[in-house]
Amino acid sequence: MVASASMEQTSTGPFDGDPVFELHRGGKMETVSTVPLRGNDDLSLAYTPGVARVCEAIAADPSLTADFTWVPNTVAVVTDGTAVLGLGDIGPAAAMPVMEGKAVLFKQFGGVDAVPICLATKDTDEIVETVARLAPSFGGINLEDISAPRCFEIERRLKAMLDIPVFHDDQHGTAVVALAALENALRLTGRTPGGTRVVISGAGAAGVAVARILLAAGVRDLAVTDRRGVLHSSRGDLTPVKADLARDTADLTGRTGSLADALAGADVYIGVSGGTVPEEVVATMAADAVIFGLANPTPEVHPDVAHRHARVVATGRSDFPNQINNVLAFPGIFRGAFDVRASAITEGMKLAAATALANLVGDELREDYVIPSPFDPRVAPAVSSAVAAAARVDGVARR
């Protein structure tokens, strides 16, 4: 369908003239034809009767879908609206502007077509079943803004059921970009992953994924905290996901106690929880500390405070240097996965994406430049190339 005619614009009262609302008026997306429809000849090729030949060929050999439809370059951006940005559970209708935005970013930065899908259910089984039934229409699934702990089970089950990439960006996109920035911060401060003490505040989707990718990258001394302090197995209130993480982190170092206890002498703080870390606690960190306060719009440690006690500071905001922005990762990751028709996104592919991002900084590395800009034209090609190569190494590439 060609969306050539503009939608009728209607007055929305108090929102008239507001530049944010004006940009969103009528939505941020349209469907555009990639083929000409100039007359009956074109119509007979694009639709009936010509299309029947393509349908019959695909029915005889379903793998031809990859050659003669848009499916292998199209991702479903799926949410239930329960954990949208910093807004929380605002429901599927209110989540649509974010999902449209995500789809636009996929196209702009990765050349990936994306369709926003907002589901009117919070039931894990219903979400899994619905996405699985929709899967033949897509080359990949990007789960978005689904609250923890359900997001872990939903992703796990869909990955087991489907032979296309399934990726929860709130987890893995954040983790990839955080690791890339941390690799450069450690290089700048003369540290190695194995010799660095890291504290993560927040054990939700992003916190768990960041912890997992740091462990895979060689960090050994890692404490993850939630509202009740450090995750460790002697606590009786841990979910299965938190219990698994406790065994792989604080249980190995014997760390317990509060966030303040964990931060004393720590080299790195990564905040993905919201809230505020008091300055007197930040001041107890090691010399040449690294602080990533990623909560939006208010970082856990404001950059003005962080700079008084740390050498490298990053946030999730665009108005400070070193923005940890998921758009650095997900378009290139799916581009690379699609380019080799990968059946999954592996840990190796995520690690490769992080290293590719970190390497783009190169000799320009400095305290206010540990991660490239989303508008650096090298980003998506570097990430996609690294991801595609890692997919081949990991045995999930199909071409």
CSV table of C-alpha atoms in Angstrom, one decimal:
chain,number,residue,atom,x,y,z
A,1,MET,CA,0.0,0.0,0.0
A,2,VAL,CA,1.3,3.5,-0.9
A,3,ALA,CA,0.7,6.1,1.8
A,4,SER,CA,0.8,9.1,-0.6
A,5,ALA,CA,-2.2,11.0,0.7
A,6,SER,CA,-1.8,13.0,3.8
A,7,MET,CA,-4.1,12.2,6.7
A,8,GLU,CA,-6.7,14.8,7.6
A,9,GLN,CA,-5.4,17.0,10.4
A,10,THR,CA,-7.7,17.8,13.2
A,11,SER,CA,-7.4,20.3,16.0
A,12,THR,CA,-6.4,18.8,19.4
A,13,GLY,CA,-7.0,21.9,21.4
A,14,PRO,CA,-4.3,22.5,24.0
A,15,PHE,CA,-1.7,20.5,22.0
A,16,ASP,CA,-1.9,22.8,19.0
A,17,GLY,CA,1.4,24.4,18.3
A,18,ASP,CA,3.4,22.2,20.7
A,19,PRO,CA,6.4,21.1,18.6
A,20,VAL,CA,6.5,17.6,20.3
A,21,PHE,CA,2.8,16.9,19.5
A,22,GLU,CA,3.0,18.5,16.1
A,23,LEU,CA,5.9,16.1,15.2
A,24,HIS,CA,3.7,13.2,16.3
A,25,ARG,CA,0.5,14.3,14.7
A,26,GLY,CA,-0.7,11.5,12.4
A,27,GLY,CA,2.1,9.2,13.7
A,28,LYS,CA,5.7,8.9,12.7
A,29,MET,CA,5.4,6.1,10.1
A,30,GLU,CA,3.9,5.2,6.8
A,31,THR,CA,4.0,2.2,4.4
A,32,VAL,CA,5.6,3.0,1.1
A,33,SER,CA,5.6,0.7,-2.0
A,34,THR,CA,9.0,-0.4,-3.4
A,35,VAL,CA,7.5,-1.2,-6.8
A,36,PRO,CA,5.8,1.0,-9.4
A,37,LEU,CA,2.0,0.8,-9.9
A,38,ARG,CA,1.5,2.9,-13.0
A,39,GLY,CA,-1.1,0.9,-14.8
A,40,ASN,CA,-2.7,-2.5,-15.5
A,41,ASP,CA,0.6,-4.1,-16.5
A,42,ASP,CA,2.3,-3.2,-13.2
A,43,LEU,CA,-0.8,-4.2,-11.3
A,44,SER,CA,-0.9,-7.6,-12.9
A,45,LEU,CA,2.7,-8.2,-11.8
A,46,ALA,CA,2.4,-6.9,-8.3
A,47,TYR,CA,-1.0,-8.3,-7.5
A,48,THR,CA,-3.3,-10.7,-9.4
A,49,PRO,CA,-2.7,-12.7,-11.5
A,50,GLY,CA,1.1,-12.5,-11.3
A,51,VAL,CA,1.4,-12.7,-7.5
A,52,ALA,CA,-0.2,-16.2,-7.6
A,53,ARG,CA,2.9,-17.6,-9.2
A,54,VAL,CA,5.0,-16.4,-6.4
A,55,CYS,CA,2.6,-17.7,-3.8
A,56,GLU,CA,2.6,-21.1,-5.4
A,57,ALA,CA,6.4,-21.2,-5.5
A,58,ILE,CA,6.6,-20.3,-1.8
A,59,ALA,CA,4.0,-22.9,-1.0
A,60,ALA,CA,6.2,-25.5,-2.7
A,61,ASP,CA,9.4,-24.2,-1.1
A,62,PRO,CA,8.8,-22.0,2.0
A,63,SER,CA,12.5,-20.9,2.1
A,64,LEU,CA,11.7,-18.7,-0.9
A,65,THR,CA,10.0,-16.3,1.5
A,66,ALA,CA,13.5,-15.0,2.2
A,67,ASP,CA,13.9,-14.1,-1.5
A,68,PHE,CA,10.5,-12.9,-2.6
A,69,THR,CA,8.9,-11.1,0.4
A,70,TRP,CA,10.0,-8.4,2.9
A,71,VAL,CA,9.9,-10.9,5.8
A,72,PRO,CA,13.7,-11.4,6.2
A,73,ASN,CA,14.3,-7.7,6.6
A,74,THR,CA,11.4,-7.0,8.9
A,75,VAL,CA,11.2,-7.0,12.7
A,76,ALA,CA,8.2,-6.9,14.9
A,77,VAL,CA,8.6,-4.4,17.8
A,78,VAL,CA,6.4,-6.0,20.4
A,79,THR,CA,5.3,-4.5,23.8
A,80,ASP,CA,2.5,-4.9,26.3
A,81,GLY,CA,3.1,-1.3,27.6
A,82,THR,CA,4.1,-2.3,31.1
A,83,ALA,CA,7.5,-0.7,31.4
A,84,VAL,CA,7.6,2.2,28.9
A,85,LEU,CA,10.6,4.4,29.2
A,86,GLY,CA,10.6,5.9,32.7
A,87,LEU,CA,6.8,6.0,32.6
A,88,GLY,CA,6.0,2.5,33.8
A,89,ASP,CA,2.8,0.6,33.1
A,90,ILE,CA,0.9,3.0,30.8
A,91,GLY,CA,-0.8,0.4,28.6
A,92,PRO,CA,-0.5,-0.6,25.0
A,93,ALA,CA,-2.3,2.4,23.5
A,94,ALA,CA,0.0,4.9,25.2
A,95,ALA,CA,3.1,2.8,24.3
A,96,MET,CA,2.5,3.2,20.6
A,97,PRO,CA,4.4,6.5,20.1
A,98,VAL,CA,7.5,4.8,21.6
A,99,MET,CA,7.1,1.7,19.4
A,100,GLU,CA,6.7,3.9,16.3
A,101,GLY,CA,9.8,5.7,17.3
A,102,LYS,CA,11.7,2.4,17.7
A,103,ALA,CA,10.5,1.4,14.3
A,104,VAL,CA,11.7,4.6,12.7
A,105,LEU,CA,15.1,4.2,14.4
A,106,PHE,CA,15.4,0.7,13.0
A,107,LYS,CA,14.9,2.0,9.5
A,108,GLN,CA,17.0,5.2,9.8
A,109,PHE,CA,20.0,3.6,11.4
A,110,GLY,CA,19.9,0.0,10.2
A,111,GLY,CA,17.9,-0.1,7.0
A,112,VAL,CA,15.6,-2.6,8.8
A,113,ASP,CA,11.8,-2.4,8.3
A,114,ALA,CA,9.9,-2.6,11.6
A,115,VAL,CA,6.3,-2.9,12.6
A,116,PRO,CA,5.1,-1.7,16.0
A,117,ILE,CA,2.7,-4.2,17.8
A,118,CYS,CA,1.1,-3.2,21.1
A,119,LEU,CA,-0.6,-6.2,22.8
A,120,ALA,CA,-3.7,-5.8,25.0
A,121,THR,CA,-2.6,-8.4,27.5
A,122,LYS,CA,-0.1,-8.8,30.3
A,123,ASP,CA,-0.5,-12.5,30.5
A,124,THR,CA,2.8,-14.3,29.7
A,125,ASP,CA,1.3,-17.3,28.0
A,126,GLU,CA,-0.9,-15.1,25.8
A,127,ILE,CA,2.0,-12.8,24.8
A,128,VAL,CA,4.2,-15.9,23.9
A,129,GLU,CA,1.4,-17.5,22.0
A,130,THR,CA,0.5,-14.3,20.1
A,131,VAL,CA,4.1,-13.5,19.1
A,132,ALA,CA,4.7,-17.1,18.0
A,133,ARG,CA,1.6,-17.0,15.8
A,134,LEU,CA,2.7,-13.7,14.3
A,135,ALA,CA,6.3,-14.9,13.7
A,136,PRO,CA,5.9,-16.1,10.1
A,137,SER,CA,5.4,-12.5,9.1
A,138,PHE,CA,8.8,-11.4,10.5
A,139,GLY,CA,12.5,-12.1,10.2
A,140,GLY,CA,13.0,-11.2,13.9
A,141,ILE,CA,11.3,-10.2,17.1
A,142,ASN,CA,12.3,-7.1,19.2
A,143,LEU,CA,10.7,-7.3,22.6
A,144,GLU,CA,10.3,-3.8,24.1
A,145,ASP,CA,9.2,-2.3,27.4
A,146,ILE,CA,7.9,-5.5,29.0
A,147,SER,CA,8.2,-5.5,32.8
A,148,ALA,CA,10.5,-7.8,34.7
A,149,PRO,CA,10.4,-10.6,35.7
A,150,ARG,CA,7.9,-11.6,32.9
A,151,CYS,CA,10.3,-10.3,30.2
A,152,PHE,CA,12.8,-13.0,31.1
A,153,GLU,CA,10.4,-15.8,30.7
A,154,ILE,CA,8.8,-14.4,27.5
A,155,GLU,CA,12.2,-14.0,25.8
A,156,ARG,CA,13.4,-17.4,26.9
A,157,ARG,CA,10.3,-19.2,25.7
A,158,LEU,CA,10.2,-17.4,22.4
A,159,LYS,CA,13.9,-18.1,21.7
A,160,ALA,CA,13.2,-21.8,22.3
A,161,MET,CA,10.2,-21.8,20.0
A,162,LEU,CA,11.3,-19.7,17.1
A,163,ASP,CA,14.1,-20.0,14.5
A,164,ILE,CA,14.5,-16.3,14.0
A,165,PRO,CA,16.3,-13.7,16.2
A,166,VAL,CA,14.4,-12.8,19.4
A,167,PHE,CA,16.0,-9.8,21.3
A,168,HIS,CA,14.7,-7.9,24.3
A,169,ASP,CA,16.3,-4.5,23.7
A,170,ASP,CA,15.8,-3.2,27.2
A,171,GLN,CA,18.1,-6.0,28.4
A,172,HIS,CA,20.6,-6.6,25.7
A,173,GLY,CA,20.8,-3.3,23.8
A,174,THR,CA,21.5,-1.5,27.1
A,175,ALA,CA,24.1,-4.2,28.0
A,176,VAL,CA,25.9,-4.0,24.7
A,177,VAL,CA,26.3,-0.3,24.8
A,178,ALA,CA,27.2,-0.2,28.5
A,179,LEU,CA,29.9,-2.8,27.9
A,180,ALA,CA,31.3,-0.9,24.9
A,181,ALA,CA,31.6,2.3,27.0
A,182,LEU,CA,33.1,0.4,29.9
A,183,GLU,CA,35.7,-1.3,27.8
A,184,ASN,CA,37.0,2.2,26.8
A,185,ALA,CA,36.6,3.6,30.3
A,186,LEU,CA,38.8,0.7,31.6
A,187,ARG,CA,41.3,1.3,28.9
A,188,LEU,CA,41.5,4.9,29.8
A,189,THR,CA,41.9,4.2,33.5
A,190,GLY,CA,44.4,1.4,33.1
A,191,ARG,CA,42.2,-1.4,34.3
A,192,THR,CA,41.4,-4.9,33.0
A,193,PRO,CA,37.9,-6.6,33.3
A,194,GLY,CA,39.3,-9.3,35.6
A,195,GLY,CA,40.9,-6.7,38.0
A,196,THR,CA,38.0,-4.4,38.2
A,197,ARG,CA,35.4,-4.2,41.0
A,198,VAL,CA,31.9,-3.4,39.6
A,199,VAL,CA,28.7,-2.5,41.4
A,200,ILE,CA,25.3,-2.5,39.5
A,201,SER,CA,22.3,-1.0,41.1
A,202,GLY,CA,19.1,-2.4,39.7
A,203,ALA,CA,18.2,-6.1,39.2
A,204,GLY,CA,15.5,-5.6,36.6
A,205,ALA,CA,15.8,-6.3,32.9
A,206,ALA,CA,18.7,-4.0,32.2
A,207,GLY,CA,20.6,-4.7,35.4
A,208,VAL,CA,20.5,-8.5,34.9
A,209,ALA,CA,21.6,-8.2,31.2
A,210,VAL,CA,24.4,-5.8,32.0
A,211,ALA,CA,25.6,-8.1,34.7
A,212,ARG,CA,25.5,-11.1,32.4
A,213,ILE,CA,27.4,-9.4,29.6
A,214,LEU,CA,30.1,-8.1,32.0
A,215,LEU,CA,30.6,-11.6,33.3
A,216,ALA,CA,30.9,-12.9,29.8
A,217,ALA,CA,33.5,-10.1,29.1
A,218,GLY,CA,35.7,-11.2,32.0
A,219,VAL,CA,34.5,-9.2,35.0
A,220,ARG,CA,34.9,-11.3,38.1
A,221,ASP,CA,34.2,-9.0,41.1
A,222,LEU,CA,30.6,-8.0,40.5
A,223,ALA,CA,27.9,-7.1,43.0
A,224,VAL,CA,24.3,-6.5,41.9
A,225,THR,CA,21.9,-4.7,44.2
A,226,ASP,CA,18.2,-4.2,44.4
A,227,ARG,CA,16.2,-2.2,47.0
A,228,ARG,CA,17.1,-4.6,49.7
A,229,GLY,CA,20.8,-4.6,49.0
A,230,VAL,CA,23.3,-7.0,47.4
A,231,LEU,CA,21.9,-10.1,45.7
A,232,HIS,CA,23.3,-13.1,47.6
A,233,SER,CA,22.0,-16.6,48.1
A,234,SER,CA,21.4,-16.3,51.8
A,235,ARG,CA,18.5,-13.9,51.1
A,236,GLY,CA,15.2,-15.6,51.0
A,237,ASP,CA,13.4,-13.1,48.9
A,238,LEU,CA,15.1,-13.7,45.5
A,239,THR,CA,13.3,-14.5,42.3
A,240,PRO,CA,14.8,-17.4,40.3
A,241,VAL,CA,16.5,-14.9,38.0
A,242,LYS,CA,18.0,-13.0,40.9
A,243,ALA,CA,19.0,-16.2,42.6
A,244,ASP,CA,20.9,-17.4,39.6
A,245,LEU,CA,22.6,-14.0,39.3
A,246,ALA,CA,23.5,-14.1,43.0
A,247,ARG,CA,25.3,-17.4,42.6
A,248,ASP,CA,27.4,-16.0,39.7
A,249,THR,CA,28.3,-12.7,41.4
A,250,ALA,CA,28.3,-11.8,45.1
A,251,ASP,CA,28.3,-15.5,46.2
A,252,LEU,CA,31.8,-15.8,44.7
A,253,THR,CA,33.2,-12.8,46.5
A,254,GLY,CA,31.2,-13.0,49.7
A,255,ARG,CA,29.8,-9.5,49.3
A,256,THR,CA,26.6,-8.6,51.2
A,257,GLY,CA,25.0,-5.5,52.7
A,258,SER,CA,23.7,-2.4,51.2
A,259,LEU,CA,24.5,-0.4,48.0
A,260,ALA,CA,26.6,1.9,50.2
A,261,ASP,CA,28.5,-1.1,51.6
A,262,ALA,CA,29.2,-2.4,48.1
A,263,LEU,CA,30.3,0.9,46.7
A,264,ALA,CA,33.0,1.5,49.3
A,265,GLY,CA,36.3,1.0,47.3
A,266,ALA,CA,34.5,0.0,44.1
A,267,ASP,CA,36.0,0.9,40.7
A,268,VAL,CA,32.8,1.1,38.7
A,269,TYR,CA,29.2,2.0,39.4
A,270,ILE,CA,26.5,1.3,36.8
A,271,GLY,CA,23.0,2.5,37.8
A,272,VAL,CA,19.9,1.2,36.0
A,273,SER,CA,17.5,1.6,38.9
A,274,GLY,CA,16.5,5.2,39.4
A,275,GLY,CA,16.7,6.7,42.8
A,276,THR,CA,19.7,8.8,44.0
A,277,VAL,CA,23.0,7.7,45.4
A,278,PRO,CA,24.1,10.2,48.1
A,279,GLU,CA,27.3,12.0,47.3
A,280,GLU,CA,29.0,10.8,50.5
A,281,VAL,CA,28.5,7.3,49.3
A,282,VAL,CA,29.9,8.1,45.8
A,283,ALA,CA,32.9,9.6,47.5
A,284,THR,CA,33.9,6.3,49.0
A,285,MET,CA,34.6,4.8,45.6
A,286,ALA,CA,38.2,4.1,44.4
A,287,ALA,CA,40.4,6.7,42.7
A,288,ASP,CA,39.8,7.2,39.0
A,289,ALA,CA,36.3,5.7,39.4
A,290,VAL,CA,33.9,5.1,36.6
A,291,ILE,CA,30.2,6.1,37.1
A,292,PHE,CA,27.4,5.3,34.6
A,293,GLY,CA,24.1,6.8,35.9
A,294,LEU,CA,21.7,5.5,33.3
A,295,ALA,CA,18.3,6.3,34.7
A,296,ASN,CA,16.3,8.8,32.6
A,297,PRO,CA,15.6,11.6,33.0
A,298,THR,CA,17.4,11.8,36.3
A,299,PRO,CA,20.6,9.9,36.6
A,300,GLU,CA,21.2,8.0,39.9
A,301,VAL,CA,24.3,10.2,40.3
A,302,HIS,CA,24.1,13.6,38.7
A,303,PRO,CA,27.0,14.3,36.4
A,304,ASP,CA,28.0,17.4,38.4
A,305,VAL,CA,28.3,15.2,41.5
A,306,ALA,CA,29.9,12.3,39.6
A,307,HIS,CA,32.7,14.4,38.1
A,308,ARG,CA,33.8,15.4,41.6
A,309,HIS,CA,34.6,11.8,42.4
A,310,ALA,CA,35.1,10.0,39.1
A,311,ARG,CA,37.3,10.1,36.1
A,312,VAL,CA,34.8,8.8,33.5
A,313,VAL,CA,31.1,9.6,33.7
A,314,ALA,CA,28.3,8.5,31.4
A,315,THR,CA,24.5,8.9,31.4
A,316,GLY,CA,21.5,7.9,29.3
A,317,ARG,CA,20.9,11.5,28.4
A,318,SER,CA,21.7,13.3,25.1
A,319,ASP,CA,22.6,16.6,26.8
A,320,PHE,CA,25.7,15.2,28.6
A,321,PRO,CA,28.8,13.5,27.0
A,322,ASN,CA,29.0,9.7,26.8
A,323,GLN,CA,25.4,8.9,26.2
A,324,ILE,CA,24.6,5.2,26.7
A,325,ASN,CA,22.0,5.0,23.9
A,326,ASN,CA,20.5,1.7,22.7
A,327,VAL,CA,20.2,3.0,19.2
A,328,LEU,CA,24.0,2.4,19.0
A,329,ALA,CA,23.3,-1.3,19.2
A,330,PHE,CA,19.9,-2.7,18.1
A,331,PRO,CA,19.8,-1.5,14.4
A,332,GLY,CA,23.2,-2.8,13.6
A,333,ILE,CA,22.6,-6.1,15.6
A,334,PHE,CA,19.5,-6.9,13.6
A,335,ARG,CA,21.1,-5.7,10.3
A,336,GLY,CA,24.0,-8.1,10.9
A,337,ALA,CA,21.7,-10.9,11.9
A,338,PHE,CA,19.5,-10.4,8.9
A,339,ASP,CA,22.4,-10.1,6.5
A,340,VAL,CA,23.4,-13.7,7.3
A,341,ARG,CA,19.8,-14.9,8.0
A,342,ALA,CA,20.8,-15.8,11.5
A,343,SER,CA,18.5,-18.1,13.5
A,344,ALA,CA,19.3,-16.4,16.8
A,345,ILE,CA,21.3,-13.7,18.4
A,346,THR,CA,24.0,-15.3,20.5
A,347,GLU,CA,26.1,-14.0,23.4
A,348,GLY,CA,29.0,-14.0,21.0
A,349,MET,CA,27.2,-11.7,18.6
A,350,LYS,CA,26.4,-9.3,21.5
A,351,LEU,CA,30.0,-9.3,22.7
A,352,ALA,CA,31.1,-8.6,19.1
A,353,ALA,CA,28.8,-5.7,18.8
A,354,ALA,CA,30.1,-4.2,22.0
A,355,THR,CA,33.7,-4.5,20.9
A,356,ALA,CA,32.9,-3.0,17.5
A,357,LEU,CA,31.4,0.0,19.1
A,358,ALA,CA,34.3,0.4,21.5
A,359,ASN,CA,36.8,0.2,18.7
A,360,LEU,CA,35.2,3.1,16.8
A,361,VAL,CA,36.5,5.5,19.5
A,362,GLY,CA,40.1,4.4,18.7
A,363,ASP,CA,42.8,6.9,19.4
A,364,GLU,CA,40.3,9.7,20.1
A,365,LEU,CA,39.6,8.1,23.5
A,366,ARG,CA,39.2,10.6,26.3
A,367,GLU,CA,37.2,11.1,29.4
A,368,ASP,CA,34.3,12.7,27.6
A,369,TYR,CA,34.4,10.3,24.6
A,370,VAL,CA,34.3,6.7,25.5
A,371,ILE,CA,31.4,5.8,23.2
A,372,PRO,CA,30.6,7.0,19.6
A,373,SER,CA,27.6,9.2,18.7
A,374,PRO,CA,24.5,7.6,17.4
A,375,PHE,CA,24.9,9.8,14.3
A,376,ASP,CA,28.4,8.5,13.6
A,377,PRO,CA,27.9,6.9,10.2
A,378,ARG,CA,30.4,4.2,11.0
A,379,VAL,CA,28.3,2.7,13.8
A,380,ALA,CA,25.7,0.5,12.1
A,381,PRO,CA,28.1,-0.8,9.5
A,382,ALA,CA,30.7,-1.7,12.1
A,383,VAL,CA,28.2,-3.4,14.4
A,384,SER,CA,26.4,-5.3,11.6
A,385,SER,CA,29.7,-6.5,10.2
A,386,ALA,CA,30.9,-7.7,13.6
A,387,VAL,CA,27.6,-9.4,14.4
A,388,ALA,CA,27.4,-11.2,11.0
A,389,ALA,CA,30.9,-12.5,11.5
A,390,ALA,CA,30.1,-13.7,15.0
A,391,ALA,CA,27.0,-15.4,13.8
A,392,ARG,CA,29.1,-17.4,11.4
A,393,VAL,CA,31.5,-18.4,14.2
A,394,ASP,CA,28.7,-19.3,16.5
A,395,GLY,CA,27.0,-21.5,13.8
A,396,VAL,CA,23.7,-19.6,13.6
A,397,ALA,CA,24.2,-18.0,10.2
A,398,ARG,CA,22.2,-19.6,7.3
A,399,ARG,CA,24.1,-17.9,4.5
